[in-house]
Amino acid sequence: MVLTIGIREGIRTIIRNSSLFILSLLVTAISFFLFSLFSLVTLNLYHLLQFLSEKIEIIAFLDEHADNVVLKSNISRINGVIEVIYISSEQALEELQKEVVETEEVLRVFEENPLPASFRIKVAPEFRNSRGLRELSEKIMLLKGVKETIYGGELVDQLRGFTRVVTYFDIGLLIIITLAVIFVTFQTIKLTIFARANEIEIMKLVGAQNSLISIPFIFQGLVQGLFGGLIAFFLLVLTARVATPFFSIPYFPRILLFLINLLFGTVFGVIGSLIAMRRFLK
């Protein structure tokens, strides 16, 4: 009964102060939209990082007379090596011809196939960084028959560092947005309370409980945060659709971002309302 009355009064409060409510709602929506946008960028960076990490491997070029069977067995026994794939010089040439159209013109300069046989060596996740790849490469180079090794861990390390910086930025942005949304909700509820100060005083005089007085304003904060999160999510979807022809967005977890916006909006809206009511009821 008390809850029903409180919600009904909350709806009336929103309607009475519609302009103030809409203004606060827009501020909340824009704040969560910015956070959602940067979160989407960060998630795609992690997705790209995971994709590149899975592609990391060591290429070991072999001497002309190397025993690839023995060498493959020795490399497979090295700690951190998951799989060793032998690529003959003929296979290497075929792959190069598929990837590079101008290969035939370049190869005319050579009388024979200039590409050596090699091993593609897949490594364990804990070795997919510049340090781990360097250690494995040094061990592989000690084996007889290996002429040279190449690997590309530096790019992944740089991307991992950049992703870490963006993550820190997201955390800082979330803190700022949290404070901003709570402050805006607090100010909105406070102004609404001042506008209804006489009514609230009368309710107190006739013995109304604090819960009955608080519910309409808490409901207003909840609605403000909830709809602010919804608007932010729809703005994010619209932005993604507009940006798709120009930027590739391979990873877009709509359900996750939708729930985050609703959850954060609701929680922060209620927190702002509770702070305002607590200060007023004192």
PDB file of N, CA and C in Angstrom, residues 40 43-45 47-48 51 244 247-254:
ATOM      1  N   LEU A  40      32.950   0.154 -25.352  1.00  0.00           N
ATOM      2  CA  LEU A  40      32.896  -0.617 -26.591  1.00  0.00           C
ATOM      3  C   LEU A  40      34.252  -0.624 -27.286  1.00  0.00           C
ATOM      4  N   LEU A  43      36.527  -2.986 -25.280  1.00  0.00           N
ATOM      5  CA  LEU A  43      36.187  -4.394 -25.515  1.00  0.00           C
ATOM      6  C   LEU A  43      36.704  -4.867 -26.866  1.00  0.00           C
ATOM      7  N   ASN A  44      36.629  -4.005 -27.869  1.00  0.00           N
ATOM      8  CA  ASN A  44      37.143  -4.381 -29.188  1.00  0.00           C
ATOM      9  C   ASN A  44      38.664  -4.461 -29.198  1.00  0.00           C
ATOM     10  N   LEU A  45      39.306  -3.621 -28.405  1.00  0.00           N
ATOM     11  CA  LEU A  45      40.763  -3.706 -28.291  1.00  0.00           C
ATOM     12  C   LEU A  45      41.176  -5.036 -27.658  1.00  0.00           C
ATOM     13  N   HIS A  47      39.403  -7.739 -27.722  1.00  0.00           N
ATOM     14  CA  HIS A  47      39.056  -8.754 -28.712  1.00  0.00           C
ATOM     15  C   HIS A  47      40.161  -8.862 -29.763  1.00  0.00           C
ATOM     16  N   LEU A  48      40.652  -7.728 -30.227  1.00  0.00           N
ATOM     17  CA  LEU A  48      41.748  -7.707 -31.204  1.00  0.00           C
ATOM     18  C   LEU A  48      43.022  -8.285 -30.608  1.00  0.00           C
ATOM     19  N   PHE A  51      42.752 -11.992 -30.514  1.00  0.00           N
ATOM     20  CA  PHE A  51      42.889 -12.527 -31.874  1.00  0.00           C
ATOM     21  C   PHE A  51      44.349 -12.555 -32.306  1.00  0.00           C
ATOM     22  N   THR A 244      29.588   2.102 -38.825  1.00  0.00           N
ATOM     23  CA  THR A 244      29.949   0.815 -39.443  1.00  0.00           C
ATOM     24  C   THR A 244      30.524   0.948 -40.856  1.00  0.00           C
ATOM     25  N   PHE A 247      34.156   2.367 -39.959  1.00  0.00           N
ATOM     26  CA  PHE A 247      34.987   1.626 -39.009  1.00  0.00           C
ATOM     27  C   PHE A 247      34.391   0.233 -38.790  1.00  0.00           C
ATOM     28  N   SER A 248      35.260  -0.736 -38.746  1.00  0.00           N
ATOM     29  CA  SER A 248      34.818  -2.099 -38.476  1.00  0.00           C
ATOM     30  C   SER A 248      34.639  -2.295 -36.962  1.00  0.00           C
ATOM     31  N   ILE A 249      33.492  -2.816 -36.580  1.00  0.00           N
ATOM     32  CA  ILE A 249      33.214  -3.107 -35.167  1.00  0.00           C
ATOM     33  C   ILE A 249      32.958  -4.613 -35.058  1.00  0.00           C
ATOM     34  N   PRO A 250      34.018  -5.401 -34.943  1.00  0.00           N
ATOM     35  CA  PRO A 250      33.839  -6.865 -34.947  1.00  0.00           C
ATOM     36  C   PRO A 250      33.146  -7.414 -33.713  1.00  0.00           C
ATOM     37  N   TYR A 251      33.231  -6.705 -32.604  1.00  0.00           N
ATOM     38  CA  TYR A 251      32.684  -7.231 -31.352  1.00  0.00           C
ATOM     39  C   TYR A 251      31.763  -6.189 -30.730  1.00  0.00           C
ATOM     40  N   PHE A 252      30.473  -6.509 -30.672  1.00  0.00           N
ATOM     41  CA  PHE A 252      29.481  -5.575 -30.118  1.00  0.00           C
ATOM     42  C   PHE A 252      28.513  -6.368 -29.235  1.00  0.00           C
ATOM     43  N   PRO A 253      28.864  -6.577 -27.960  1.00  0.00           N
ATOM     44  CA  PRO A 253      27.984  -7.343 -27.049  1.00  0.00           C
ATOM     45  C   PRO A 253      26.791  -6.504 -26.604  1.00  0.00           C
ATOM     46  N   ARG A 254      25.747  -6.487 -27.401  1.00  0.00           N
ATOM     47  CA  ARG A 254      24.596  -5.626 -27.138  1.00  0.00           C
ATOM     48  C   ARG A 254      23.934  -5.921 -25.786  1.00  0.00           C
TER      49      ARG A 254
END
